[in-house]
């Protein structure tokens, strides 16, 4: 009888063991699991360089973080975490910031705020002590460490990378139950210096090389226009001047028997013997009178005398295309000698590189 009882007991124990092996969920209750989607985006990967960390992971469906439980982030000893405190740490649950005790509060957990502390290269985040579930299962958790932590206060310290390159493993754990690990690369150099050269350029183009005033009369001011287009990448822009070879003369500038005198300043007026020019450029300090959009054909035309060298356009910065209109205007009296009058002006543009 004792032998049969012993055999029955052995059979019962064996059956129980088999059930526990085949159905562990029934034999060992547990809410722990493996974290998924783990990553750590660093701001710098170079050796011995200070860097921010953006750590992200997804909780398992059956795991929660409740009061007083911890989440830990363990860095390899080659990382220098000695300057990091709770002011340099942010915790986010599904994009919602969790309140972390500020430095003035001692960085330890309270009834409503998380604690955050680094010790021996391990960051421990401690849930508040108030009875509650602080992070639900399947949540996406992010932990920011460094100057990228700005939710509670502005972070001012960063973790310094190891002194040698290679792969480094960071582990996630804590009393909440889930675990996981990720790796970050440390590089001997993580920056590439890109250089380029832009050659200095400047172009000046005239729309025409002739400007015909036509037949001058006493009834109205006669005028003609052309444009000068300037394109340059000169740092301080450009200056454009007009240089004359003499007066508006007859029969020629070389043999100037008769001339139409320069305007007295400000305008050329019908019925007066005057000659001058105006520019559409109003920036800087051009000498020319402001071109009003119509050149001649009226009783008066804004114009300045052409006396040697005159500034008609300038700019203080690079330009993709300044189109400057120049207007030459003249008028006569009844006593102006008949003849064919001419005048040549030279346009010069200088880039200020």
Coordinates of C-alpha atoms in Angstrom, one line a residue, residues 88-353:
X88 CA 18.8 67.5 -18.1
X89 CA 16.1 64.7 -18.4
X90 CA 12.6 64.6 -20.0
X91 CA 10.2 61.7 -20.0
X92 CA 7.4 61.4 -22.5
X93 CA 4.5 58.9 -22.6
X94 CA 2.9 58.8 -26.1
X95 CA 4.1 62.4 -26.7
X96 CA 2.7 63.6 -23.4
X97 CA 5.4 65.0 -21.0
X98 CA 5.6 63.4 -17.6
X99 CA 6.3 65.8 -14.7
X100 CA 9.9 65.3 -13.4
X101 CA 11.0 66.8 -10.0
X102 CA 13.1 69.8 -10.7
X103 CA 16.6 70.3 -9.3
X104 CA 15.3 72.6 -6.6
X105 CA 13.1 69.7 -5.4
X106 CA 16.1 67.4 -5.0
X107 CA 15.4 65.2 -8.1
X108 CA 13.6 62.6 -6.0
X109 CA 10.1 61.3 -6.7
X110 CA 7.1 62.9 -4.9
X111 CA 3.5 62.0 -4.8
X112 CA 2.9 63.7 -8.1
X113 CA 6.3 64.0 -9.8
X114 CA 8.8 61.5 -11.2
X115 CA 12.3 61.3 -9.7
X116 CA 15.4 61.2 -12.0
X117 CA 18.9 60.5 -10.9
X118 CA 22.2 59.3 -12.4
X119 CA 24.5 57.0 -10.4
X120 CA 27.3 54.9 -11.8
X121 CA 26.2 55.5 -15.4
X122 CA 22.6 54.4 -14.6
X123 CA 19.7 56.7 -15.0
X124 CA 16.9 55.8 -12.7
X125 CA 13.4 57.2 -13.3
X126 CA 11.1 56.6 -10.3
X127 CA 7.3 56.9 -10.7
X128 CA 5.4 59.2 -8.3
X129 CA 4.3 57.6 -5.0
X130 CA 0.6 58.4 -5.5
X131 CA -1.5 55.3 -6.3
X132 CA -1.9 55.3 -10.0
X133 CA -0.9 53.9 -13.3
X134 CA 1.6 56.3 -14.8
X135 CA 2.5 54.6 -18.1
X136 CA 0.1 52.1 -19.8
X137 CA 1.0 49.0 -21.7
X138 CA 1.9 49.4 -25.4
X139 CA 2.9 53.1 -24.8
X140 CA 5.7 54.7 -26.7
X141 CA 8.1 56.0 -24.1
X142 CA 10.8 58.6 -25.0
X143 CA 13.6 59.8 -22.7
X144 CA 15.6 62.9 -23.6
X145 CA 18.9 63.5 -21.9
X146 CA 20.9 66.7 -22.5
X147 CA 20.2 70.2 -23.7
X148 CA 17.3 68.7 -25.8
X149 CA 15.4 68.3 -22.5
X150 CA 13.2 71.4 -22.2
X151 CA 9.9 70.3 -20.7
X152 CA 10.4 71.0 -17.0
X153 CA 13.5 73.2 -17.3
X154 CA 16.2 73.8 -19.9
X155 CA 18.8 71.1 -19.8
X156 CA 22.4 72.5 -19.7
X157 CA 24.6 69.4 -19.7
X158 CA 25.3 66.6 -22.1
X159 CA 26.7 63.0 -21.9
X160 CA 30.3 62.8 -23.1
X161 CA 31.0 60.0 -25.6
X162 CA 33.6 57.3 -25.0
X163 CA 37.2 57.9 -26.1
X164 CA 37.3 55.1 -28.7
X165 CA 35.1 54.2 -31.6
X166 CA 32.9 51.1 -31.9
X167 CA 29.5 49.7 -30.9
X168 CA 28.1 50.4 -27.4
X169 CA 25.2 48.7 -25.8
X170 CA 22.6 50.6 -23.7
X171 CA 20.2 48.6 -21.5
X172 CA 16.7 49.4 -20.5
X173 CA 15.2 47.8 -17.4
X174 CA 13.8 48.6 -13.9
X175 CA 11.3 47.3 -11.5
X176 CA 8.4 47.8 -13.9
X177 CA 9.4 44.5 -15.5
X178 CA 10.1 45.0 -19.2
X179 CA 13.7 44.8 -20.5
X180 CA 15.5 45.5 -23.7
X181 CA 18.8 46.8 -25.1
X182 CA 20.0 48.8 -28.1
X183 CA 23.4 49.8 -29.6
X184 CA 24.8 53.1 -30.6
X185 CA 27.9 53.7 -32.8
X186 CA 30.7 55.9 -31.7
X187 CA 32.9 57.2 -34.5
X188 CA 36.4 58.6 -34.6
X189 CA 34.9 61.5 -36.5
X190 CA 31.3 62.3 -37.3
X191 CA 31.5 65.5 -39.3
X192 CA 32.4 66.3 -42.9
X193 CA 33.6 69.8 -43.9
X194 CA 32.0 70.8 -47.2
X195 CA 33.6 73.7 -49.1
X196 CA 32.9 75.6 -52.3
X197 CA 34.1 78.7 -54.1
X198 CA 31.9 81.2 -56.0
X199 CA 33.9 83.3 -58.5
X200 CA 33.2 87.0 -58.5
X201 CA 31.0 88.0 -61.4
X202 CA 29.5 91.2 -62.8
X203 CA 27.8 92.1 -66.1
X204 CA 26.5 95.3 -67.4
X205 CA 24.3 95.3 -70.6
X206 CA 22.9 98.2 -72.6
X207 CA 19.6 97.9 -74.4
X208 CA 20.8 100.2 -77.2
X209 CA 23.9 102.1 -78.2
X210 CA 22.0 105.0 -79.8
X211 CA 19.6 107.5 -78.3
X212 CA 17.8 109.8 -80.8
X213 CA 16.3 113.0 -79.5
X214 CA 14.8 113.7 -82.9
X215 CA 14.0 117.2 -84.0
X216 CA 14.2 119.7 -81.2
X217 CA 11.4 122.3 -80.9
X218 CA 10.5 125.1 -78.6
X219 CA 7.1 123.7 -77.9
X220 CA 8.1 120.7 -75.7
X221 CA 11.0 118.8 -74.3
X222 CA 12.5 116.1 -76.5
X223 CA 13.8 112.9 -74.9
X224 CA 15.1 109.4 -75.5
X225 CA 15.7 106.4 -73.3
X226 CA 17.8 103.2 -73.0
X227 CA 18.4 100.7 -70.2
X228 CA 21.5 99.4 -68.4
X229 CA 21.0 96.0 -66.7
X230 CA 23.6 95.2 -63.9
X231 CA 24.0 91.7 -62.4
X232 CA 26.7 91.1 -59.8
X233 CA 27.5 89.0 -56.8
X234 CA 29.8 91.8 -55.4
X235 CA 29.5 91.8 -51.6
X236 CA 29.1 95.5 -51.4
X237 CA 27.2 96.0 -54.7
X238 CA 28.3 98.3 -57.4
X239 CA 28.4 101.9 -58.6
X240 CA 27.6 103.1 -62.2
X241 CA 28.8 106.4 -63.7
X242 CA 28.3 108.2 -66.9
X243 CA 31.3 110.0 -68.4
X244 CA 30.8 112.6 -71.2
X245 CA 33.1 113.6 -74.0
X246 CA 31.9 117.2 -74.1
X247 CA 28.6 119.1 -74.7
X248 CA 25.7 118.4 -77.0
X249 CA 27.5 120.0 -80.0
X250 CA 27.1 120.9 -83.7
X251 CA 28.5 120.0 -86.1
X252 CA 30.4 117.5 -83.8
X253 CA 32.0 117.3 -80.3
X254 CA 35.4 117.5 -81.9
X255 CA 34.4 120.7 -83.7
X256 CA 31.9 122.3 -81.4
X257 CA 30.8 125.4 -83.2
X258 CA 27.5 125.5 -81.4
X259 CA 26.3 123.7 -78.2
X260 CA 23.2 123.3 -76.2
X261 CA 24.1 124.1 -72.7
X262 CA 23.6 122.0 -69.6
X263 CA 20.4 122.3 -67.6
X264 CA 20.5 124.6 -64.7
X265 CA 19.7 121.7 -62.4
X266 CA 16.5 119.8 -61.5
X267 CA 14.7 120.0 -64.9
X268 CA 14.9 120.7 -68.6
X269 CA 12.1 123.1 -69.5
X270 CA 10.4 123.7 -72.9
X271 CA 11.4 126.9 -74.5
X272 CA 14.8 127.0 -72.8
X273 CA 18.1 125.9 -74.3
X274 CA 18.9 123.0 -71.9
X275 CA 20.3 119.5 -71.9
X276 CA 20.5 116.9 -69.2
X277 CA 19.7 113.4 -68.1
X278 CA 17.7 111.4 -65.5
X279 CA 17.9 107.9 -64.0
X280 CA 15.3 105.5 -62.7
X281 CA 17.6 104.4 -59.9
X282 CA 16.6 106.1 -56.6
X283 CA 18.9 104.2 -54.2
X284 CA 22.1 105.5 -52.8
X285 CA 23.2 108.9 -54.1
X286 CA 22.9 109.1 -57.9
X287 CA 23.6 112.5 -59.3
X288 CA 20.8 112.2 -61.9
X289 CA 17.4 113.6 -61.4
X290 CA 14.7 110.9 -60.8
X291 CA 13.2 109.6 -64.1
X292 CA 9.5 110.1 -63.9
X293 CA 8.5 107.3 -66.3
X294 CA 8.0 109.5 -69.4
X295 CA 11.0 111.0 -71.2
X296 CA 10.2 114.2 -73.0
X297 CA 6.9 115.2 -74.7
X298 CA 5.9 117.7 -72.1
X299 CA 6.7 121.2 -70.8
X300 CA 9.3 119.9 -68.3
X301 CA 11.5 116.9 -67.7
X302 CA 13.3 116.0 -64.5
X303 CA 17.0 116.1 -65.4
X304 CA 20.5 117.0 -64.1
X305 CA 23.3 118.6 -66.1
X306 CA 26.0 116.2 -67.5
X307 CA 29.2 117.8 -66.2
X308 CA 32.1 115.4 -66.6
X309 CA 31.4 112.3 -64.6
X310 CA 27.9 111.6 -63.1
X311 CA 26.6 108.8 -60.9
X312 CA 23.4 107.3 -62.2
X313 CA 23.0 104.1 -60.2
X314 CA 24.4 102.2 -57.3
X315 CA 23.7 99.4 -54.8
X316 CA 25.2 98.2 -51.5
X317 CA 24.6 94.5 -52.0
X318 CA 24.6 91.8 -54.6
X319 CA 21.8 92.0 -57.2
X320 CA 20.3 89.5 -59.6
X321 CA 19.4 92.2 -62.1
X322 CA 19.0 95.9 -61.6
X323 CA 17.4 97.4 -64.7
X324 CA 18.2 101.1 -64.8
X325 CA 16.5 103.4 -67.3
X326 CA 18.4 106.5 -68.4
X327 CA 16.6 109.5 -70.0
X328 CA 18.4 112.2 -72.0
X329 CA 16.3 115.3 -72.5
X330 CA 16.8 118.6 -74.4
X331 CA 15.0 121.7 -75.3
X332 CA 15.8 124.9 -77.4
X333 CA 14.9 128.5 -77.8
X334 CA 14.0 130.2 -81.1
X335 CA 17.6 131.4 -81.3
X336 CA 19.3 128.0 -81.0
X337 CA 21.5 127.7 -84.1
X338 CA 20.3 125.1 -86.7
X339 CA 22.5 122.1 -87.2
X340 CA 23.1 118.4 -86.4
X341 CA 24.0 118.0 -82.7
X342 CA 25.7 115.0 -81.1
X343 CA 27.1 113.9 -77.8
X344 CA 28.8 110.7 -76.6
X345 CA 28.6 109.3 -73.1
X346 CA 30.5 106.4 -71.7
X347 CA 28.8 104.2 -69.1
X348 CA 31.1 102.6 -66.5
X349 CA 30.0 100.1 -63.8
X350 CA 32.3 99.1 -61.0
X351 CA 31.8 96.1 -58.7
X352 CA 32.5 96.6 -55.0
X353 CA 33.9 93.1 -54.1

